[in-house]
XYZ file of N, CA, C and O in Angstrom:
796
model
N 107.884 84.781 124.502
C 106.512 84.449 124.837
C 105.581 85.161 123.864
O 105.852 86.267 123.427
N 104.466 84.507 123.573
C 103.437 85.079 122.724
C 102.122 85.101 123.496
O 101.777 84.133 124.171
N 101.403 86.207 123.424
C 100.140 86.329 124.136
C 99.042 85.568 123.398
O 98.840 85.761 122.197
N 98.326 84.731 124.117
C 97.257 83.915 123.541
C 96.069 84.788 123.145
O 95.633 85.652 123.907
N 95.556 84.556 121.940
C 94.276 85.116 121.530
C 94.266 86.530 121.010
O 93.204 87.038 120.665
N 95.430 87.194 120.944
C 95.445 88.583 120.488
C 96.569 88.815 119.489
O 97.558 88.095 119.463
N 96.390 89.827 118.659
C 97.385 90.220 117.666
C 97.536 91.737 117.740
O 96.561 92.468 117.575
N 98.744 92.193 118.009
C 98.999 93.636 118.050
C 99.656 94.069 116.749
O 100.299 93.270 116.081
N 99.521 95.336 116.384
C 100.198 95.819 115.180
C 101.708 95.680 115.313
O 102.252 95.799 116.415
N 102.369 95.441 114.205
C 103.814 95.230 114.184
C 104.598 96.512 114.425
O 104.217 97.577 113.940
N 105.709 96.368 115.131
C 106.632 97.498 115.288
C 108.077 97.011 115.266
O 108.985 97.738 115.628
N 108.277 95.759 114.818
C 109.643 95.213 114.804
C 110.097 94.930 113.381
O 110.824 95.723 112.805
N 109.660 93.813 112.789
C 110.114 93.465 111.446
C 109.508 94.366 110.380
O 110.067 94.535 109.314
N 108.339 94.933 110.651
C 107.718 95.940 109.793
C 106.901 96.834 110.711
O 106.645 96.477 111.857
N 106.528 97.987 110.240
C 105.808 98.912 111.103
C 104.398 99.114 110.578
O 104.210 99.493 109.426
N 103.407 98.823 111.425
C 102.009 99.071 111.097
C 101.524 100.244 111.939
O 102.094 100.544 112.984
N 100.463 100.891 111.461
C 99.855 101.964 112.239
C 99.558 101.462 113.639
O 99.037 100.372 113.814
N 99.924 102.224 114.626
C 99.653 101.948 116.032
C 100.588 100.904 116.636
O 100.453 100.536 117.783
N 101.575 100.433 115.872
C 102.498 99.420 116.380
C 103.349 99.914 117.534
O 103.494 99.238 118.548
N 103.932 101.094 117.389
C 104.772 101.661 118.459
C 103.942 101.947 119.704
O 104.380 101.709 120.828
N 102.724 102.463 119.506
C 101.856 102.753 120.653
C 101.511 101.483 121.413
O 101.524 101.472 122.645
N 101.209 100.401 120.682
C 100.887 99.126 121.336
C 102.090 98.594 122.101
O 101.963 98.106 123.232
N 103.269 98.727 121.512
C 104.491 98.275 122.171
C 104.772 99.100 123.430
O 105.079 98.553 124.496
N 104.642 100.411 123.318
C 104.880 101.294 124.480
C 103.860 101.041 125.580
O 104.192 101.051 126.769
N 102.598 100.805 125.194
C 101.542 100.532 126.169
C 101.868 99.252 126.949
O 101.743 99.207 128.181
N 102.304 98.230 126.227
C 102.655 96.958 126.860
C 103.809 97.143 127.842
O 103.763 96.655 128.980
N 104.821 97.865 127.421
C 105.967 98.128 128.291
C 105.525 98.875 129.548
O 105.892 98.501 130.676
N 104.730 99.924 129.374
C 104.262 100.717 130.522
C 103.448 99.878 131.510
O 103.555 100.053 132.723
N 102.627 98.974 130.979
C 101.756 98.173 131.840
C 102.480 97.030 132.552
O 102.076 96.636 133.646
N 103.539 96.477 131.920
C 104.140 95.250 132.450
C 105.538 95.405 133.031
O 105.917 94.623 133.910
N 106.291 96.362 132.560
C 107.690 96.466 132.990
C 107.801 96.693 134.499
O 107.184 97.591 135.061
N 108.559 95.818 135.139
C 108.785 95.921 136.577
C 107.618 95.466 137.436
O 107.671 95.558 138.662
N 106.565 94.930 136.820
C 105.377 94.504 137.569
C 105.403 93.003 137.803
O 105.949 92.247 137.014
N 104.767 92.590 138.875
C 104.575 91.163 139.110
C 103.320 90.754 138.349
O 102.275 91.397 138.470
N 103.430 89.692 137.563
C 102.284 89.193 136.799
C 102.136 87.702 137.052
O 103.050 87.043 137.538
N 100.976 87.196 136.714
C 100.690 85.775 136.818
C 100.377 85.280 135.420
O 99.659 85.939 134.669
N 100.933 84.118 135.065
C 100.703 83.610 133.723
C 99.871 82.338 133.770
O 99.902 81.584 134.725
N 99.106 82.165 132.699
C 98.195 81.027 132.581
C 98.354 80.439 131.192
O 98.537 81.165 130.214
N 98.298 79.137 131.112
C 98.327 78.423 129.843
C 96.886 78.114 129.454
O 96.045 77.865 130.320
N 96.587 78.141 128.155
C 95.279 77.699 127.683
C 95.392 76.190 127.441
O 95.346 75.411 128.382
N 95.579 75.750 126.214
C 95.758 74.330 125.920
C 97.210 74.060 125.517
O 97.876 73.204 126.092
N 97.693 74.817 124.540
C 99.048 74.615 124.027
C 100.075 75.230 124.962
O 99.863 76.310 125.508
N 101.186 74.548 125.100
C 102.279 75.089 125.907
C 103.121 76.061 125.090
O 103.500 77.125 125.563
N 103.396 75.673 123.821
C 104.203 76.517 122.940
C 103.597 76.522 121.544
O 102.770 75.671 121.207
N 104.028 77.504 120.722
C 103.617 77.511 119.319
C 104.642 76.739 118.508
O 105.575 76.151 119.060
N 104.486 76.727 117.215
C 105.370 75.938 116.350
C 106.816 76.415 116.378
O 107.714 75.716 115.952
N 107.046 77.640 116.873
C 108.406 78.177 116.964
C 108.941 78.103 118.386
O 109.887 78.779 118.734
N 108.290 77.263 119.198
C 108.703 77.002 120.566
C 108.597 78.220 121.490
O 109.280 78.316 122.493
N 107.737 79.179 121.129
C 107.492 80.318 122.009
C 106.386 79.923 122.986
O 105.386 79.323 122.583
N 106.564 80.265 124.247
C 105.526 79.993 125.240
C 104.261 80.769 124.870
O 104.330 81.947 124.534
N 103.119 80.092 124.937
C 101.820 80.732 124.688
C 101.157 80.959 126.035
O 100.885 79.996 126.756
N 100.894 82.215 126.378
C 100.394 82.499 127.718
C 99.357 83.619 127.755
O 99.308 84.487 126.901
N 98.554 83.538 128.800
C 97.634 84.606 129.186
C 98.298 85.288 130.378
O 98.811 84.610 131.275
N 98.309 86.598 130.386
C 98.941 87.339 131.478
C 97.867 87.997 132.331
O 96.992 88.704 131.824
N 97.962 87.762 133.618
C 97.056 88.374 134.597
C 97.836 89.403 135.418
O 98.947 89.130 135.873
N 97.248 90.566 135.603
C 97.862 91.611 136.417
C 97.548 91.404 137.892
O 98.204 91.968 138.762
N 96.526 90.606 138.165
C 96.148 90.202 139.527
C 95.526 88.815 139.415
O 94.929 88.477 138.394
N 95.654 88.014 140.443
C 95.112 86.656 140.416
C 93.587 86.713 140.475
O 93.017 87.301 141.398
N 92.916 86.110 139.491
C 91.450 86.115 139.513
C 90.913 85.063 140.483
O 91.522 84.011 140.668
N 89.768 85.346 141.100
C 89.133 84.332 141.932
C 88.319 83.380 141.046
O 88.113 82.228 141.397
N 87.871 83.876 139.875
C 87.154 83.069 138.894
C 87.663 83.500 137.521
O 87.313 84.582 137.040
N 88.500 82.676 136.881
C 89.136 83.097 135.632
C 88.192 83.141 134.432
O 88.602 83.531 133.346
N 86.924 82.781 134.626
C 85.943 82.905 133.546
C 84.909 83.995 133.830
O 83.959 84.166 133.074
N 85.096 84.757 134.893
C 84.196 85.854 135.227
C 84.547 87.063 134.366
O 85.688 87.536 134.384
N 83.572 87.569 133.611
C 83.849 88.652 132.669
C 84.404 89.902 133.349
O 85.322 90.540 132.829
N 83.879 90.247 134.507
C 84.391 91.435 135.201
C 85.860 91.265 135.574
O 86.655 92.201 135.460
N 86.229 90.075 136.012
C 87.623 89.833 136.373
C 88.512 89.799 135.131
O 89.644 90.286 135.158
N 88.005 89.241 134.047
C 88.765 89.233 132.797
C 89.018 90.670 132.346
O 90.140 91.039 131.995
N 87.997 91.490 132.404
C 88.126 92.898 131.991
C 89.113 93.666 132.865
O 89.892 94.476 132.364
N 89.090 93.414 134.159
C 89.882 94.240 135.073
C 91.264 93.682 135.408
O 92.148 94.432 135.813
N 91.467 92.373 135.197
C 92.720 91.765 135.655
C 93.573 91.121 134.570
O 94.754 90.881 134.793
N 92.992 90.804 133.414
C 93.744 90.099 132.378
C 94.359 91.082 131.387
O 93.648 91.880 130.773
N 95.677 91.000 131.198
C 96.350 91.925 130.288
C 95.993 91.660 128.827
O 95.840 92.608 128.043
N 95.853 90.394 128.409
C 95.465 90.095 127.033
C 94.158 90.812 126.704
O 94.029 91.430 125.642
N 93.187 90.743 127.626
C 91.895 91.410 127.418
C 92.054 92.923 127.435
O 91.429 93.634 126.637
N 92.894 93.428 128.325
C 93.144 94.866 128.427
C 93.607 95.432 127.085
O 93.157 96.505 126.662
N 94.505 94.720 126.415
C 94.984 95.172 125.106
C 93.836 95.317 124.112
O 93.776 96.283 123.350
N 92.914 94.365 124.127
C 91.784 94.395 123.195
C 90.792 95.489 123.594
O 90.336 96.268 122.753
N 90.470 95.571 124.867
C 89.506 96.562 125.365
C 89.954 97.979 125.036
O 89.149 98.837 124.650
N 91.248 98.237 125.161
C 91.776 99.581 124.940
C 92.247 99.820 123.508
O 92.849 100.858 123.220
N 91.957 98.880 122.613
C 92.234 99.082 121.197
C 93.681 98.965 120.791
O 94.078 99.497 119.756
N 94.491 98.257 121.570
C 95.892 98.056 121.214
C 96.123 96.712 120.527
O 97.236 96.425 120.091
N 95.084 95.869 120.474
C 95.204 94.556 119.839
C 93.847 94.131 119.292
O 92.807 94.631 119.727
N 93.906 93.210 118.344
C 92.703 92.592 117.807
C 92.673 91.137 118.258
O 93.720 90.540 118.491
N 91.469 90.562 118.389
C 91.417 89.139 118.721
C 91.960 88.324 117.552
O 91.716 88.649 116.395
N 92.731 87.299 117.869
C 93.307 86.443 116.839
C 93.360 85.016 117.389
O 94.233 84.685 118.182
N 92.407 84.209 116.981
C 92.222 82.877 117.554
C 92.958 81.806 116.770
O 92.836 81.717 115.555
N 93.741 81.009 117.496
C 94.437 79.860 116.929
C 94.041 78.636 117.748
O 94.550 78.450 118.845
N 93.082 77.817 117.235
C 92.726 76.603 117.973
C 93.951 75.746 118.206
O 94.867 75.761 117.380
N 94.009 75.040 119.318
C 92.947 74.778 120.296
C 92.876 75.803 121.431
O 92.114 75.627 122.371
N 93.638 76.900 121.349
C 93.686 77.875 122.439
C 92.559 78.893 122.280
O 92.773 80.015 121.803
N 91.348 78.486 122.682
C 90.154 79.287 122.425
C 89.370 79.644 123.692
O 88.245 80.135 123.606
N 89.948 79.415 124.849
C 89.215 79.585 126.105
C 88.572 80.968 126.234
O 87.440 81.089 126.687
N 89.282 82.011 125.822
C 88.787 83.378 125.998
C 88.402 84.049 124.681
O 88.126 85.246 124.660
N 88.369 83.310 123.583
C 88.166 83.928 122.269
C 86.838 84.679 122.160
O 86.790 85.763 121.570
N 85.773 84.146 122.732
C 84.480 84.852 122.650
C 84.528 86.173 123.409
O 83.959 87.169 122.960
N 85.199 86.202 124.541
C 85.357 87.457 125.282
C 86.155 88.459 124.457
O 85.792 89.635 124.361
N 87.263 88.004 123.858
C 88.112 88.920 123.092
C 87.345 89.521 121.917
O 87.475 90.710 121.626
N 86.546 88.705 121.228
C 85.750 89.212 120.106
C 84.730 90.231 120.617
O 84.545 91.301 120.026
N 84.076 89.937 121.736
C 83.110 90.874 122.322
C 83.789 92.198 122.669
O 83.285 93.283 122.342
N 84.959 92.140 123.312
C 85.672 93.355 123.714
C 86.122 94.144 122.482
O 86.089 95.376 122.482
N 86.541 93.443 121.436
C 86.998 94.122 120.219
C 85.838 94.816 119.517
O 86.006 95.917 118.981
N 84.670 94.194 119.529
C 83.501 94.850 118.913
C 83.165 96.142 119.651
O 82.829 97.149 119.034
N 83.264 96.108 120.970
C 83.024 97.324 121.758
C 84.052 98.398 121.409
O 83.701 99.568 121.209
N 85.311 98.004 121.342
C 86.377 98.957 121.020
C 86.188 99.521 119.611
O 86.383 100.720 119.376
N 85.769 98.665 118.686
C 85.560 99.120 117.305
C 84.394 100.098 117.234
O 84.493 101.130 116.569
N 83.305 99.789 117.930
C 82.148 100.700 117.921
C 82.493 102.076 118.486
O 81.936 103.085 118.067
N 83.433 102.113 119.428
C 83.831 103.377 120.054
C 85.061 104.010 119.406
O 85.580 105.013 119.914
N 85.549 103.409 118.298
C 86.771 103.890 117.627
C 87.930 104.015 118.599
O 88.708 104.968 118.561
N 88.056 103.040 119.480
C 89.111 103.040 120.490
C 90.414 102.525 119.904
O 90.436 101.509 119.222
N 91.509 103.219 120.190
C 92.833 102.766 119.801
C 92.976 102.538 118.315
O 92.650 103.406 117.504
N 93.447 101.348 117.925
C 93.716 101.066 116.525
C 92.456 101.095 115.673
O 92.532 101.270 114.455
N 91.292 100.961 116.289
C 90.037 100.984 115.531
C 89.755 102.379 114.976
O 88.944 102.532 114.067
N 90.415 103.405 115.480
C 90.250 104.753 114.943
C 90.785 104.828 113.508
O 90.460 105.757 112.773
N 91.599 103.835 113.096
C 92.167 103.839 111.754
C 91.247 103.195 110.723
O 91.572 103.164 109.550
N 90.123 102.656 111.142
C 89.197 102.037 110.200
C 88.546 100.820 110.812
O 88.959 100.327 111.853
N 87.528 100.319 110.128
C 86.742 99.226 110.707
C 87.508 97.924 110.840
O 87.097 97.037 111.570
N 88.657 97.796 110.169
C 89.470 96.587 110.299
C 90.733 96.825 111.101
O 91.636 95.997 111.095
N 90.807 97.960 111.798
C 91.980 98.249 112.605
C 93.204 98.464 111.732
O 93.100 98.987 110.630
N 94.364 98.035 112.212
C 95.592 98.207 111.433
C 96.339 96.901 111.235
O 97.375 96.888 110.596
N 95.823 95.815 111.786
C 96.492 94.527 111.655
C 95.438 93.442 111.506
O 94.251 93.713 111.635
N 95.843 92.239 111.227
C 94.883 91.158 111.002
C 94.337 90.615 112.312
O 95.067 90.478 113.282
N 93.050 90.276 112.268
C 92.416 89.705 113.438
C 91.138 88.979 113.069
O 90.746 88.928 111.905
N 90.457 88.449 114.078
C 89.249 87.657 113.858
C 88.097 88.452 113.254
O 87.209 87.877 112.639
N 88.071 89.773 113.446
C 86.957 90.572 112.938
C 87.154 91.050 111.502
O 86.265 91.648 110.921
N 88.321 90.796 110.920
C 88.564 91.203 109.538
C 87.696 90.387 108.593
O 87.435 89.205 108.849
N 87.272 91.000 107.486
C 86.487 90.233 106.516
C 87.343 89.129 105.916
O 88.556 89.289 105.749
N 86.696 88.007 105.648
C 87.405 86.888 105.040
C 87.533 87.144 103.546
O 86.701 87.795 102.938
N 88.592 86.589 102.947
C 88.815 86.748 101.512
C 87.682 86.072 100.750
O 87.252 84.971 101.082
N 87.187 86.731 99.710
C 86.128 86.151 98.879
C 86.596 86.130 97.435
O 87.515 86.853 97.045
N 85.898 85.335 96.620
C 86.259 85.260 95.213
C 86.072 86.602 94.526
O 86.854 87.002 93.700
N 85.010 87.338 94.893
C 84.784 88.632 94.257
C 85.882 89.619 94.610
O 86.281 90.428 93.805
N 86.412 89.522 95.847
C 87.523 90.395 96.233
C 88.740 90.084 95.374
O 89.407 90.978 94.878
N 89.005 88.786 95.165
C 90.146 88.412 94.328
C 89.971 88.915 92.910
O 90.910 89.391 92.289
N 88.759 88.821 92.385
C 88.498 89.254 91.027
C 88.746 90.754 90.895
O 89.355 91.210 89.942
N 88.276 91.519 91.881
C 88.477 92.969 91.830
C 89.947 93.341 91.926
O 90.380 94.307 91.314
N 90.718 92.589 92.668
C 92.109 92.955 92.867
C 93.029 92.369 91.804
O 94.158 92.786 91.683
N 92.539 91.428 91.019
C 93.394 90.756 90.050
C 94.040 91.714 89.048
O 95.232 91.621 88.805
N 93.316 92.678 88.465
C 93.966 93.567 87.508
C 95.083 94.407 88.130
O 96.021 94.767 87.455
N 94.982 94.707 89.428
C 95.995 95.525 90.080
C 97.293 94.751 90.236
O 98.366 95.303 90.098
N 97.199 93.461 90.509
C 98.335 92.565 90.696
C 99.401 93.150 91.626
O 100.530 93.393 91.224
N 99.041 93.398 92.897
C 100.003 93.977 93.817
C 101.178 93.064 94.123
O 102.164 93.504 94.660
N 101.082 91.790 93.727
C 102.147 90.852 94.084
C 103.354 90.920 93.161
O 104.397 90.397 93.474
N 103.239 91.553 92.041
C 104.336 91.502 91.088
C 105.639 92.071 91.623
O 106.689 91.512 91.442
N 105.583 93.213 92.301
C 106.826 93.803 92.803
C 107.512 92.905 93.821
O 108.682 92.603 93.678
N 106.781 92.409 94.851
C 107.449 91.507 95.780
C 107.987 90.243 95.108
O 109.029 89.749 95.461
N 107.271 89.737 94.093
C 107.722 88.532 93.416
C 109.058 88.784 92.737
O 109.974 87.990 92.811
N 109.203 89.924 92.070
C 110.460 90.273 91.435
C 111.560 90.455 92.479
O 112.687 90.058 92.268
N 111.224 91.062 93.604
C 112.181 91.233 94.694
C 112.684 89.872 95.157
O 113.869 89.684 95.368
N 111.773 88.933 95.311
C 112.154 87.622 95.809
C 113.060 86.906 94.817
O 113.953 86.182 95.199
N 112.818 87.114 93.510
C 113.649 86.482 92.501
C 115.097 86.952 92.623
O 116.025 86.181 92.490
N 115.289 88.240 92.905
C 116.638 88.756 93.014
C 117.268 88.454 94.369
O 118.453 88.601 94.545
N 116.472 88.027 95.344
C 116.978 87.719 96.678
C 116.726 86.237 96.926
O 115.653 85.849 97.378
N 117.694 85.415 96.625
C 117.535 83.964 96.696
C 117.009 83.523 98.051
O 117.464 83.982 99.084
N 116.022 82.633 98.046
C 115.482 82.090 99.272
C 114.226 82.792 99.761
O 113.507 82.261 100.579
N 113.944 83.989 99.271
C 112.755 84.723 99.716
C 111.602 84.394 98.779
O 111.194 85.205 97.949
N 111.090 83.180 98.903
C 110.063 82.722 97.975
C 108.801 82.253 98.683
O 107.997 81.527 98.118
N 108.603 82.669 99.901
C 107.391 82.310 100.638
C 106.367 83.415 100.422
O 106.656 84.591 100.655
N 105.186 83.031 99.945
C 104.155 84.000 99.583
C 103.162 84.205 100.726
O 102.612 83.239 101.237
N 102.933 85.451 101.084
C 101.889 85.798 102.047
C 100.733 86.438 101.303
O 100.934 87.408 100.569
N 99.514 85.885 101.446
C 98.388 86.470 100.716
C 97.532 87.343 101.621
O 97.751 87.420 102.829
N 96.540 88.008 101.043
C 95.762 88.987 101.792
C 94.855 88.376 102.851
O 94.353 89.083 103.719
N 94.667 87.084 102.844
C 93.859 86.461 103.888
C 94.690 86.117 105.113
O 94.191 85.527 106.057
N 95.990 86.497 105.086
C 96.834 86.264 106.246
C 97.442 84.878 106.305
O 97.884 84.436 107.352
N 97.491 84.196 105.163
C 98.060 82.850 105.103
C 99.324 82.906 104.263
O 99.379 83.604 103.256
N 100.363 82.162 104.685
C 101.555 82.088 103.846
C 101.675 80.699 103.230
O 101.226 79.708 103.792
N 102.264 80.675 102.028
C 102.396 79.443 101.248
C 103.860 79.227 100.905
O 104.542 80.151 100.458
N 104.323 77.994 101.089
C 105.709 77.648 100.786
C 105.761 76.908 99.450
O 104.781 76.277 99.045
N 106.902 77.007 98.746
C 107.034 76.278 97.478
C 106.717 74.789 97.668
O 107.103 74.191 98.665
N 105.972 74.247 96.718
C 105.582 72.848 96.796
C 104.231 72.640 97.464
O 103.674 71.560 97.405
N 103.694 73.693 98.109
C 102.385 73.599 98.745
C 101.286 73.528 97.703
O 101.461 73.939 96.543
N 100.127 73.019 98.078
C 99.020 72.793 97.144
C 98.577 74.064 96.428
O 98.182 74.018 95.268
N 98.655 75.219 97.080
C 98.142 76.457 96.486
C 99.248 77.451 96.143
O 98.978 78.585 95.773
N 100.491 77.025 96.249
C 101.601 77.959 96.060
C 101.566 78.624 94.683
O 101.681 79.843 94.561
N 101.413 77.829 93.635
C 101.486 78.361 92.266
C 100.345 79.322 91.944
O 100.519 80.247 91.164
N 99.171 79.124 92.533
C 98.029 79.985 92.212
C 97.884 81.163 93.182
O 97.046 82.023 92.984
N 98.709 81.209 94.213
C 98.616 82.280 95.206
C 99.211 83.564 94.664
O 100.329 83.583 94.140
N 98.455 84.651 94.775
C 98.946 85.989 94.460
C 99.505 86.563 95.755
O 98.775 86.743 96.722
N 100.785 86.848 95.790
C 101.447 87.282 97.021
C 101.194 88.755 97.306
O 101.301 89.592 96.427
N 100.848 89.034 98.544
C 100.778 90.413 99.025
C 102.154 90.814 99.550
O 102.584 91.949 99.412
N 102.841 89.842 100.161
C 104.193 90.042 100.677
C 104.988 88.774 100.436
O 104.425 87.688 100.342
N 106.304 88.936 100.360
C 107.195 87.793 100.213
C 108.077 87.704 101.455
O 108.495 88.726 102.001
N 108.369 86.461 101.884
C 109.171 86.232 103.078
C 110.305 85.267 102.766
O 110.205 84.442 101.864
N 111.364 85.376 103.557
C 112.533 84.521 103.366
C 112.465 83.245 104.197
O 113.236 82.318 103.960
N 111.584 83.195 105.184
C 111.474 82.008 106.028
C 110.076 81.949 106.631
O 109.402 82.978 106.746
N 109.637 80.758 107.030
C 108.351 80.642 107.719
C 108.327 81.482 108.999
O 107.301 82.063 109.351
N 109.475 81.563 109.686
C 109.534 82.348 110.927
C 109.251 83.822 110.655
O 108.545 84.480 111.407
N 109.799 84.332 109.559
C 109.575 85.733 109.195
C 108.096 85.970 108.886
O 107.513 86.973 109.300
N 107.472 85.040 108.181
C 106.046 85.161 107.865
C 105.201 85.123 109.139
O 104.264 85.893 109.305
N 105.563 84.215 110.049
C 104.831 84.098 111.314
C 104.992 85.363 112.159
O 104.041 85.838 112.776
N 106.169 85.943 112.170
C 106.393 87.186 112.907
C 105.536 88.312 112.353
O 105.138 89.225 113.070
N 105.260 88.263 111.047
C 104.413 89.267 110.404
C 102.936 88.908 110.547
O 102.081 89.502 109.914
N 102.635 87.925 111.402
C 101.272 87.506 111.744
C 100.544 86.767 110.620
O 99.329 86.783 110.534
N 101.314 86.113 109.748
C 100.698 85.240 108.756
C 100.636 83.827 109.324
O 101.475 83.444 110.134
N 99.626 83.056 108.886
C 99.468 81.675 109.329
C 99.845 80.734 108.206
O 99.623 81.029 107.029
N 100.385 79.588 108.547
C 100.790 78.607 107.534
C 99.574 78.015 106.854
O 98.539 77.761 107.471
N 99.694 77.774 105.547
C 98.656 77.072 104.821
C 98.576 75.641 105.329
O 99.604 75.036 105.659
N 97.371 75.094 105.411
C 97.223 73.729 105.900
C 97.577 72.710 104.825
O 97.672 71.527 105.116
N 97.779 73.187 103.586
C 98.154 72.256 102.506
C 99.412 72.725 101.834
O 99.652 73.864 101.643
């Protein structure tokens, strides 16, 4: 299962700052507890994982902000700084709440926000990639090492760029993409919280 609308730091395929804490927090809050699950629009993601909202108590009004704050686990993760909002349409029912809660957590340096204004993982509040950012980073060329790694490891040719998008060979932008990370499969890229290029 994947939680709708939020992205926590990694602690499985790679380790990001605050990843273990987010994982431990989730275990402490949910293990052995009765929870209620809710679907937004999509039943599953592209990897057939159930997409769900988890409630720690049944809300009388699932759009009431006080109930979302006090009863919804997805929101709890954001409020307490263990996750960033990460919206994937069409599952947007609570996205405005998650962004609001994340801004509050960021202003208070709560949880992962103590590591900087962009937290430790990708989310809706991160700055979008700009041409000037690419120009500044071009001389550094951080992608060269992963590219060489992928050449020596057959099949690891999926490029993940700094905007959180991955590109597969043959895609419209594959050749011009500067890779931040290389992946061996789309599933691996998705687990690392990268999104597929639309072209």
